[in-house]
PDB file of N, CA and C in Angstrom:
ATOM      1  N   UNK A   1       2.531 -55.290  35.498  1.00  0.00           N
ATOM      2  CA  UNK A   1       3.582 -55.117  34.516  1.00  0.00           C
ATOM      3  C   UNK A   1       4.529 -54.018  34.981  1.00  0.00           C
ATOM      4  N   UNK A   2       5.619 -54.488  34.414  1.00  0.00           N
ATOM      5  CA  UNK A   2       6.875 -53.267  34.732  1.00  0.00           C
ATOM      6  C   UNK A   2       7.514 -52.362  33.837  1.00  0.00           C
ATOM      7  N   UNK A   3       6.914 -51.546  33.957  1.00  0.00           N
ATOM      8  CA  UNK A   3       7.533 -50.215  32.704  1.00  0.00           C
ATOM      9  C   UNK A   3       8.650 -49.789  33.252  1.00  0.00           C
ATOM     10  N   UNK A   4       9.951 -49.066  32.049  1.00  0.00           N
ATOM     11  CA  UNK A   4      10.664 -48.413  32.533  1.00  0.00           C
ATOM     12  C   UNK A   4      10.883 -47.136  31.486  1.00  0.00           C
ATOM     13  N   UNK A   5      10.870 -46.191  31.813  1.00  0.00           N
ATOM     14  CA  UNK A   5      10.602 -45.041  31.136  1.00  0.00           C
ATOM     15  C   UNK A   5      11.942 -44.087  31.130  1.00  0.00           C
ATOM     16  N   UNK A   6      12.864 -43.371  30.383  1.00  0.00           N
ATOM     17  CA  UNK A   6      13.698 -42.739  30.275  1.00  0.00           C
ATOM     18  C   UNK A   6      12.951 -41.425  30.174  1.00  0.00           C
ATOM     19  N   UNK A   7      13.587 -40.364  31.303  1.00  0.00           N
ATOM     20  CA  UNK A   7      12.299 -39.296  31.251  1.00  0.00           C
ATOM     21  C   UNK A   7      13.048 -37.830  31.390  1.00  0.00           C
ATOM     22  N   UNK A   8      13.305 -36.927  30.261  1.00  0.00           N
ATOM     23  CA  UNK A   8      14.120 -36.006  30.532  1.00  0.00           C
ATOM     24  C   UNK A   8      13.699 -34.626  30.930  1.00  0.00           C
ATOM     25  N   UNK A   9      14.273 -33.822  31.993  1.00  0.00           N
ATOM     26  CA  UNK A   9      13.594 -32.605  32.166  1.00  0.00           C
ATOM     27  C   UNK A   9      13.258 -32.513  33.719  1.00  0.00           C
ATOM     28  N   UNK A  10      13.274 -33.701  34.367  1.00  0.00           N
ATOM     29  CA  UNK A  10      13.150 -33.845  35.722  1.00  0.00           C
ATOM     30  C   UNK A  10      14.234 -33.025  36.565  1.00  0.00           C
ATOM     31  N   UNK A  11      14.127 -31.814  36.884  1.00  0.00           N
ATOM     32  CA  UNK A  11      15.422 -30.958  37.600  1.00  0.00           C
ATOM     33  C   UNK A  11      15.046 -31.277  39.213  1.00  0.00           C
ATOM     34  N   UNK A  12      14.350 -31.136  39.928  1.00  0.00           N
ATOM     35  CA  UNK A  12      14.230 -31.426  41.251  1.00  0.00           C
ATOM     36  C   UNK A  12      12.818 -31.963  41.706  1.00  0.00           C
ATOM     37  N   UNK A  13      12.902 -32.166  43.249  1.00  0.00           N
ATOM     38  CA  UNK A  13      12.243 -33.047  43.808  1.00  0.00           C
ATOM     39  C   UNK A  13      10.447 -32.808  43.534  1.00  0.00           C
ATOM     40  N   UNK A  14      10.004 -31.372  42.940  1.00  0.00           N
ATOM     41  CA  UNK A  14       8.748 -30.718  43.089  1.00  0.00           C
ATOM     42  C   UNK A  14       8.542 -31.494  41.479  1.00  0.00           C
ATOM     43  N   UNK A  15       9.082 -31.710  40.062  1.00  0.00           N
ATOM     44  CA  UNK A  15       9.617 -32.589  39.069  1.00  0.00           C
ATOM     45  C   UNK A  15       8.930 -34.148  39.403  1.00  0.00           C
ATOM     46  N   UNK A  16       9.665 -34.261  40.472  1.00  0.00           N
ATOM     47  CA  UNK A  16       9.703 -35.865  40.516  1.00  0.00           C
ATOM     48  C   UNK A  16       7.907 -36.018  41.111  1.00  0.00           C
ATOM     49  N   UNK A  17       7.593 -35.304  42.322  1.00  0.00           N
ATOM     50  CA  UNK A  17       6.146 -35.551  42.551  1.00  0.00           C
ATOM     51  C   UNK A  17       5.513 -35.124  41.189  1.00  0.00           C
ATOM     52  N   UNK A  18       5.621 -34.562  40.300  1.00  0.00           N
ATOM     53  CA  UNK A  18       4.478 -34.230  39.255  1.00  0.00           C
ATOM     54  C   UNK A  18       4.278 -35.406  38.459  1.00  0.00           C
ATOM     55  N   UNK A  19       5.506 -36.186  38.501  1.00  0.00           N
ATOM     56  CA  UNK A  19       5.463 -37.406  37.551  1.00  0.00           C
ATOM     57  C   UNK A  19       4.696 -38.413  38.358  1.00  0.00           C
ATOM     58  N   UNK A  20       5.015 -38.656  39.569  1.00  0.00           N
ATOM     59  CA  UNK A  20       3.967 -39.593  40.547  1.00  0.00           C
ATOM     60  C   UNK A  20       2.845 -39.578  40.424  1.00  0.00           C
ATOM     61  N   UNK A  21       2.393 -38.304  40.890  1.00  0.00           N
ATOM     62  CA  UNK A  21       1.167 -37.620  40.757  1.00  0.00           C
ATOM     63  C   UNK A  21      -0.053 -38.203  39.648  1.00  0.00           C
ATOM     64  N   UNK A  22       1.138 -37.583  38.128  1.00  0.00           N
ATOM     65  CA  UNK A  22       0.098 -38.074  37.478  1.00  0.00           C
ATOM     66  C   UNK A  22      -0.113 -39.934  36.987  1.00  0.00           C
ATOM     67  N   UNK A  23       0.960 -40.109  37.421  1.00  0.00           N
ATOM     68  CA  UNK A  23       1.148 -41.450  37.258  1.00  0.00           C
ATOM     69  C   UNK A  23      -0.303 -42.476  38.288  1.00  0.00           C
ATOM     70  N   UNK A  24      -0.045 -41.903  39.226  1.00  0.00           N
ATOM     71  CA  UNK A  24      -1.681 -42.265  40.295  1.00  0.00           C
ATOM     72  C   UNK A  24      -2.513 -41.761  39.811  1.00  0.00           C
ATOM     73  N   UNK A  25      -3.025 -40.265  38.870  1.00  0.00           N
ATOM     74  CA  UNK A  25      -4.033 -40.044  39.111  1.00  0.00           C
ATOM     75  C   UNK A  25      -4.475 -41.342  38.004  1.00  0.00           C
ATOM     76  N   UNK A  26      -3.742 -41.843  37.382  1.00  0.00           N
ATOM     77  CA  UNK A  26      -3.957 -42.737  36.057  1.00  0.00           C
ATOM     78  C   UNK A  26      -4.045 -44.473  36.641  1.00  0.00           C
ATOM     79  N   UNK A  27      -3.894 -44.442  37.714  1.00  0.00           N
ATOM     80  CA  UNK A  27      -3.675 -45.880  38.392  1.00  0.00           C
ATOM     81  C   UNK A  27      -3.358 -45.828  40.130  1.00  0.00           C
ATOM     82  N   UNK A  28      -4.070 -45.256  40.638  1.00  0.00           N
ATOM     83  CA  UNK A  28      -4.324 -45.620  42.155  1.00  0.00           C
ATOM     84  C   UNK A  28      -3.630 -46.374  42.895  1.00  0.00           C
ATOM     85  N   UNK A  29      -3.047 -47.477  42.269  1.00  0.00           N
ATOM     86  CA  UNK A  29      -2.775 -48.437  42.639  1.00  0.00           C
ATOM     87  C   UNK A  29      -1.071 -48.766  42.453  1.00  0.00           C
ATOM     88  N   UNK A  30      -0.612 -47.929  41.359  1.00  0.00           N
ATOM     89  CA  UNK A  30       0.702 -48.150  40.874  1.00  0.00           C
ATOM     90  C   UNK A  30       1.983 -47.932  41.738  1.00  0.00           C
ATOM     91  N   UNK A  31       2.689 -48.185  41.364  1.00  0.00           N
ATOM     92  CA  UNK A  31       4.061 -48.097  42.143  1.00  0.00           C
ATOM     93  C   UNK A  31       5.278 -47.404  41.315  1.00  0.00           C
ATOM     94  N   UNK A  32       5.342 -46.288  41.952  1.00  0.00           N
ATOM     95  CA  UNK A  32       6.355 -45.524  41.215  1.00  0.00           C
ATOM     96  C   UNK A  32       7.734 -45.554  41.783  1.00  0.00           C
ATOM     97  N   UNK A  33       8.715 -45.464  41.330  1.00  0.00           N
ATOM     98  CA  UNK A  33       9.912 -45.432  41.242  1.00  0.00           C
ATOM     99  C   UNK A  33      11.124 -44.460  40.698  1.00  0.00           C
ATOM    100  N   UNK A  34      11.789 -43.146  40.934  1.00  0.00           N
ATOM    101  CA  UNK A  34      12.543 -42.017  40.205  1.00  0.00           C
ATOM    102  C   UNK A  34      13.550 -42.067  40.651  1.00  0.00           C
ATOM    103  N   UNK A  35      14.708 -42.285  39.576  1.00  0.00           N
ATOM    104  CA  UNK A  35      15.805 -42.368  39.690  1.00  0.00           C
ATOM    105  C   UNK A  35      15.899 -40.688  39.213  1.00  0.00           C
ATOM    106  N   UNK A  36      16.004 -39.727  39.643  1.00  0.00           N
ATOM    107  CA  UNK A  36      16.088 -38.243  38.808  1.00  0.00           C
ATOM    108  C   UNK A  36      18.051 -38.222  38.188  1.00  0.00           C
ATOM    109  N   UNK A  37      18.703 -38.870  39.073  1.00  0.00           N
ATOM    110  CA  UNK A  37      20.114 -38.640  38.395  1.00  0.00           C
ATOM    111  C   UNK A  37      20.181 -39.324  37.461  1.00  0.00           C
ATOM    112  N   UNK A  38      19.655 -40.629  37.095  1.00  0.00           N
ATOM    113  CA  UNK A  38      19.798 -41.246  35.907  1.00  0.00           C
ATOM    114  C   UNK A  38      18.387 -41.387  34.705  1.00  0.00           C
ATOM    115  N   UNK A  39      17.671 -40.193  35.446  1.00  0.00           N
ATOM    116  CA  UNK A  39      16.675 -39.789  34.514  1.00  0.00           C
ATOM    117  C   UNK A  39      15.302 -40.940  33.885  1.00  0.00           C
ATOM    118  N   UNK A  40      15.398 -41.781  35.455  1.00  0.00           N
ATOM    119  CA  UNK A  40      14.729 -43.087  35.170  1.00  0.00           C
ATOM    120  C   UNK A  40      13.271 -43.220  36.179  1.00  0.00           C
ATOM    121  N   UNK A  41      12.216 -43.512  35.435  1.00  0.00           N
ATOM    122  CA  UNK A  41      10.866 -44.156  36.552  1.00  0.00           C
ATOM    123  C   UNK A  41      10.718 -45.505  35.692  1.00  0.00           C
ATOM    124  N   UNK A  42      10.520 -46.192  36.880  1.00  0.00           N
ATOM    125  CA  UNK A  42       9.948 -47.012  36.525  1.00  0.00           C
ATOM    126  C   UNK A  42       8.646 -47.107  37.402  1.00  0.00           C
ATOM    127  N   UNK A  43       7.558 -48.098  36.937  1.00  0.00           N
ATOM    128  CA  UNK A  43       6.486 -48.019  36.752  1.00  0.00           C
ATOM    129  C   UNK A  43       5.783 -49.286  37.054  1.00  0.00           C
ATOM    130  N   UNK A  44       5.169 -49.782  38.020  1.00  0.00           N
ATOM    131  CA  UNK A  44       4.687 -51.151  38.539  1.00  0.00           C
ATOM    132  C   UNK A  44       2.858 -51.094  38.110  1.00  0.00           C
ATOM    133  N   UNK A  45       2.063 -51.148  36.872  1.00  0.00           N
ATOM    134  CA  UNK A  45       1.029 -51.169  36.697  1.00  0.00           C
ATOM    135  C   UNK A  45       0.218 -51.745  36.205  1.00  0.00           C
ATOM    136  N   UNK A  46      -0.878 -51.978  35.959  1.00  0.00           N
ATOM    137  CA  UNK A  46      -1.917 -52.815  34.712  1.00  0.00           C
ATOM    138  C   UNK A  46      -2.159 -51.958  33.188  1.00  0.00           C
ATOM    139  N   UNK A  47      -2.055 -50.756  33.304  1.00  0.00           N
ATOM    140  CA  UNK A  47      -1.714 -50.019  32.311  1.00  0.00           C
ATOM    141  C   UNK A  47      -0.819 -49.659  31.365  1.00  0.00           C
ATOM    142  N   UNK A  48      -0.948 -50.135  30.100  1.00  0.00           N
ATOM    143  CA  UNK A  48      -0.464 -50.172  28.905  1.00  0.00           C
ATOM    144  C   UNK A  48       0.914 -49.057  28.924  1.00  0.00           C
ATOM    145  N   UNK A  49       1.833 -48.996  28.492  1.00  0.00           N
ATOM    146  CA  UNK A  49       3.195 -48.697  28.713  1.00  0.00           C
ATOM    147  C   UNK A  49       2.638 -46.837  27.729  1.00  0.00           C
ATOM    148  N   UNK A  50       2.314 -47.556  26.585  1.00  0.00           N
ATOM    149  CA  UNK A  50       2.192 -45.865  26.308  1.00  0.00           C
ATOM    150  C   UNK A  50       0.636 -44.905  26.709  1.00  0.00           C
ATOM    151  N   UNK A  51       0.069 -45.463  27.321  1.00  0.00           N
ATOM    152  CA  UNK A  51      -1.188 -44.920  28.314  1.00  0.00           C
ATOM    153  C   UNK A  51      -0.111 -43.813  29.289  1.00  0.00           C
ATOM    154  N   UNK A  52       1.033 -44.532  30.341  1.00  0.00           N
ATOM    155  CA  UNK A  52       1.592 -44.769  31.408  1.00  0.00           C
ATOM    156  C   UNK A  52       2.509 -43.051  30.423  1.00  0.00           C
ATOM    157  N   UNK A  53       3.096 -43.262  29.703  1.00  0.00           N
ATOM    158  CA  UNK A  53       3.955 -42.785  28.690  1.00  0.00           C
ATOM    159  C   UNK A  53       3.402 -41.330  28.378  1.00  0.00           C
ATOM    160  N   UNK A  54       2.119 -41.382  27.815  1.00  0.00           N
ATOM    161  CA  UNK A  54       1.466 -40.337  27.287  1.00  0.00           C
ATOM    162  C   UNK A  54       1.410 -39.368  28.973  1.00  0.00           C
ATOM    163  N   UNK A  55       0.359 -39.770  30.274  1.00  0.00           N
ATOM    164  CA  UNK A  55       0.460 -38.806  31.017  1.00  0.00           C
ATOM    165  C   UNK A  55       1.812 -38.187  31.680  1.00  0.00           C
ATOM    166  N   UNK A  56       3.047 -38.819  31.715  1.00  0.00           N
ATOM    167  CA  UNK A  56       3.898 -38.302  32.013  1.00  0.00           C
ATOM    168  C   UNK A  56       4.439 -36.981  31.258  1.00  0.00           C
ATOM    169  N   UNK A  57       4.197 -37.399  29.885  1.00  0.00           N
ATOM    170  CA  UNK A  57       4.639 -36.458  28.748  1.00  0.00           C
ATOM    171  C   UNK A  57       3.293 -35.506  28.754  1.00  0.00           C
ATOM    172  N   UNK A  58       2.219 -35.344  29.148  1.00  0.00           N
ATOM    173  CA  UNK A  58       1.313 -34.361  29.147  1.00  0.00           C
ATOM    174  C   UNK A  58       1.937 -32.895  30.652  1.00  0.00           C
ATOM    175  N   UNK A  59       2.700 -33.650  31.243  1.00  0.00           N
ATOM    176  CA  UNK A  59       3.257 -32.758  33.172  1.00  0.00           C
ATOM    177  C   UNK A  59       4.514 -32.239  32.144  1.00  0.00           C
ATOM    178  N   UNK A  60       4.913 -32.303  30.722  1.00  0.00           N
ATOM    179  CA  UNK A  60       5.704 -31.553  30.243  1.00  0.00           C
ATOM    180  C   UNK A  60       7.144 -32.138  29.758  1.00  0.00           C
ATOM    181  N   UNK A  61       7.328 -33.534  30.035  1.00  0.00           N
ATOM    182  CA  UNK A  61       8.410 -34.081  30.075  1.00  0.00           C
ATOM    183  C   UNK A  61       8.921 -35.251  28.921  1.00  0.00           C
ATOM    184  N   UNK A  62       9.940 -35.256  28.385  1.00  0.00           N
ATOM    185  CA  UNK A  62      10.317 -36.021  27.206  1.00  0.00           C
ATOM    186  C   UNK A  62      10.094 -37.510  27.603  1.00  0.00           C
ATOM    187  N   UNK A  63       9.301 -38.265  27.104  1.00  0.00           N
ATOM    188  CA  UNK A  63       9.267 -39.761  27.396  1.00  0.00           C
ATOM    189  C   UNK A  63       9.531 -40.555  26.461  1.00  0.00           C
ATOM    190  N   UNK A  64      10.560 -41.651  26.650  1.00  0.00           N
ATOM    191  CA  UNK A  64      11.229 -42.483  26.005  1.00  0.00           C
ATOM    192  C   UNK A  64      11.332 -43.975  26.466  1.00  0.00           C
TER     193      UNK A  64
END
């Protein structure tokens, strides 16, 4: 499945790995995607959109 997540607060590139990060530690397998200028990941996983949703927003960041 393909999530796309509006994600605010992402200022630079050390930002963008934290969101990866936890995005794998939650799915091994997933495929991440950061648009940081248009404040966009999307998300290639088997995991439920607000599973996917919740750990991003736990690394500190507004998820929408």
């Amino acid at each position: 499945m393909e999530h796309t997540f509006q994600v605010q607060g992402m200022t630079c590139g050390h930002c963008e790995m934290a969101v990866k990060k936890a995005v794998l530690r939650l799915d091994a397998q997933a495929q991440v995607q950061i648009d940081r200028s248009h404040d966009k990941v999307v998300v290639q996983t088997e995991q439920r959109r607000e599973t996917v949703a919740h750990v991003i927003a736990e690394e500190g960041y507004a998820v929408a």
